[in-house]
Amino acid sequence: MPEDQILFQPMGRRVRSQTDLTLLELANRAGAGIEAACGGKGRCGKCRVKISGDASPPDESERELLGAEKSESCRLACQTYVKGPASVWIPEASRLHRQVILTAGSDYNVELDPGVRTLDIQVPLPDLQDPSADRERMLDTLNRAWDGDPGIEWETPLSILRGLEGKLRSDSGRLSVTADREGKILDIRPGNAAACLGLAVDLGTTTVVVYLVDLFDGKVLGVQADMNPQVADGEDVVSRISLCQQAPENLTRHSRMVRECIARLAADVCREAGADPGRIFDCTVVGNTAMHHIFLGLNPAHLAMAPYTPVVSAGLTVRSAELDLGLAKEARVYLPPVKAGFVGADAVAMAMALDADQTDEPTLMVDLGTNGEIVLATRDRILCCSTAAGPAFEGGHILWGMRGAPGAVDGVRLAPADGAPELSVIGGLAPRGICGSGLVSLVSQLVAAGAVTPDGAFAPGIPSPRLREGPGGSEFVLAVAQETGTGRDLVLTHRDLAQLQLAKAAIHAGISLMMDEMGVSRISRVLLAGAFGNYLDPADACGIRMLPGVTADRVTAVGNAAGAGAVMALVSRAQRTRARTLVDQMEYLELAVHPRFNEAYLDGMAFNG
Ligand code: FES
């Protein structure tokens, strides 16, 4: 191997060795994805690799995390520096796999009234009777065709005036004119029937989904999705914020990464639909407040420290050219308002899509993730909060946890006769790990079987060949090495039980405090939004007592509600106004300083009872 190269296998990616970068950073440079649930802080233990080469020695905490696997060559990539050439093997369990992304849920039902329109007009050519200027003749015709504000004052940027005379004459005065409803001309082209497209973006911490929409009729022409490329640097918003805090160049890099991802998805969705990204004139982007800030290149530092202040909370319209999204030159990008540091435009979009402002009965809307965003709406009030559930629902801090990617166990049933687990695995593959819905499902089954006690321990004295003492204490064997895709036993440990307890207690506490605050004792409907909510079996969620005051028959998965809200704001100006009103109606409940949060949190820990 060349002297200064590091080879990452099995991908065969190479990168120049650099002693001031960790192996994790070098792997990212090489495009060899390694799981990094804690963002490289040496806390999650997901980035294990095998090294042959001259590596820095492990410290005490790394040794502890490596546990039984401790050996000369097994290391945490984020804690290891290498000198000279090296070969690094990334085991299956440490490889970054693409998540199964939820794109469904873009159905919407609103009156079509987009903020940008393309009109076909026929402009009379000048003659000696009417030698008026081309711009004025075009605007005269446009005024007659325009059914908006009759007194509109047209703005024609210089870029539009340049070449106007040629366009006007090249097809005998026939023009397609694209303008926003405030009167700014965005594009002119000769001939008729040019497309007018919009792009709605759901910018999540883990995934990015784009919807291409025809603004003539509001039809969704295509959907594309990908992982948020920032995932390689850390899975949760807090790790991303702290990276941006560390150095301004990290903010610049993360902002660029996500904008490039959106630009690529826009190009892909247009290619599939046979459309031109240069005809996308309007774009809406919804995301949590940290993603919103990083996308815009705004420093998110203060979102992570009390009093959790955003740089801006009002809705914003920005020129797409400032963000390099590869859309039409004069396209605009609209970001709905955010409510608070941890309740972003995605929560507002979800509340809009699920009609939080039109409900007659107590309705709970929950988007479960590292931060659970919760909205409780009644006829008179809308309350929202964000509760720090931690990464367990996305597979973080769980020994064999992983995101909902192929090979992840996403559901478990225990056979009534002998308690043997029947696994549902994404993609029908041999299991590689367990994702959030699988974890909740397994624990719910174990609780029902009495193998896990209400306080979250494996029940002592239960005779089961699946329960055993592992290196770190009691564990339940879900699949033995010969059955798994990693060649190692797939187990649920007592520490995993504790992590799930913490996550579900945070959700339980957030919901109960909101119910208290609203004086609601019974929830009529629970709408679970987002990927985790979509795959979660309501009976399992109720089986571990995640949702207080609710039975499984009242719970419905609603798909990507934030994406639906983004599409609604794209096709209807009234929905943008509604988002503004909604954000004012939404009352924010700050759980971090709530006097009864600890009590509610402790109460939420029990798995049943
Ligand atoms: S321990 Fe290395 S990324 Fe978490």
PDB file of C-alpha atoms and ligand atoms in Angstrom, residues 24 34-48 62 65 75-79 232-234 397, ligand 1:
ATOM      1  CA  LEU A  24     -13.834   8.366  11.721  1.00  0.00           C
ATOM      2  CA  ILE A  34     -19.261   4.398   9.670  1.00  0.00           C
ATOM      3  CA  GLU A  35     -22.084   4.574  12.213  1.00  0.00           C
ATOM      4  CA  ALA A  36     -21.447   7.462  14.614  1.00  0.00           C
ATOM      5  CA  ALA A  37     -24.503   7.740  16.817  1.00  0.00           C
ATOM      6  CA  CYS A  38     -22.797  10.063  19.326  1.00  0.00           C
ATOM      7  CA  GLY A  39     -21.129  12.190  16.649  1.00  0.00           C
ATOM      8  CA  GLY A  40     -17.632  10.953  17.442  1.00  0.00           C
ATOM      9  CA  LYS A  41     -17.638  11.680  21.154  1.00  0.00           C
ATOM     10  CA  GLY A  42     -16.594   8.184  22.176  1.00  0.00           C
ATOM     11  CA  ARG A  43     -19.857   7.495  23.962  1.00  0.00           C
ATOM     12  CA  CYS A  44     -21.984   5.207  21.789  1.00  0.00           C
ATOM     13  CA  GLY A  45     -19.490   2.486  20.826  1.00  0.00           C
ATOM     14  CA  LYS A  46     -21.075   2.144  17.350  1.00  0.00           C
ATOM     15  CA  CYS A  47     -17.925   3.003  15.370  1.00  0.00           C
ATOM     16  CA  ARG A  48     -15.922  -0.181  16.087  1.00  0.00           C
ATOM     17  CA  GLU A  62     -12.477   3.468  25.140  1.00  0.00           C
ATOM     18  CA  LEU A  65     -16.731   0.733  25.845  1.00  0.00           C
ATOM     19  CA  ARG A  75     -10.850   0.144  18.168  1.00  0.00           C
ATOM     20  CA  LEU A  76     -13.392   2.972  18.154  1.00  0.00           C
ATOM     21  CA  ALA A  77     -12.790   4.871  14.913  1.00  0.00           C
ATOM     22  CA  CYS A  78     -13.663   8.195  16.537  1.00  0.00           C
ATOM     23  CA  GLN A  79     -10.995   7.780  19.229  1.00  0.00           C
ATOM     24  CA  ALA A 232     -22.088  10.840   9.353  1.00  0.00           C
ATOM     25  CA  ASP A 233     -21.027  13.527  11.873  1.00  0.00           C
ATOM     26  CA  GLY A 234     -23.618  12.736  14.541  1.00  0.00           C
ATOM     27  CA  HIS A 397     -27.369   3.853  22.863  1.00  0.00           C
TER      28      HIS A 397
HETATM   29  S1  FES B   1     -18.189   6.040  20.046  1.00  0.00           S
HETATM   30 FE1  FES B   1     -17.363   6.575  18.171  1.00  0.00          FE
HETATM   31  S2  FES B   1     -18.979   7.579  17.192  1.00  0.00           S
HETATM   32 FE2  FES B   1     -19.782   7.089  19.102  1.00  0.00          FE
END
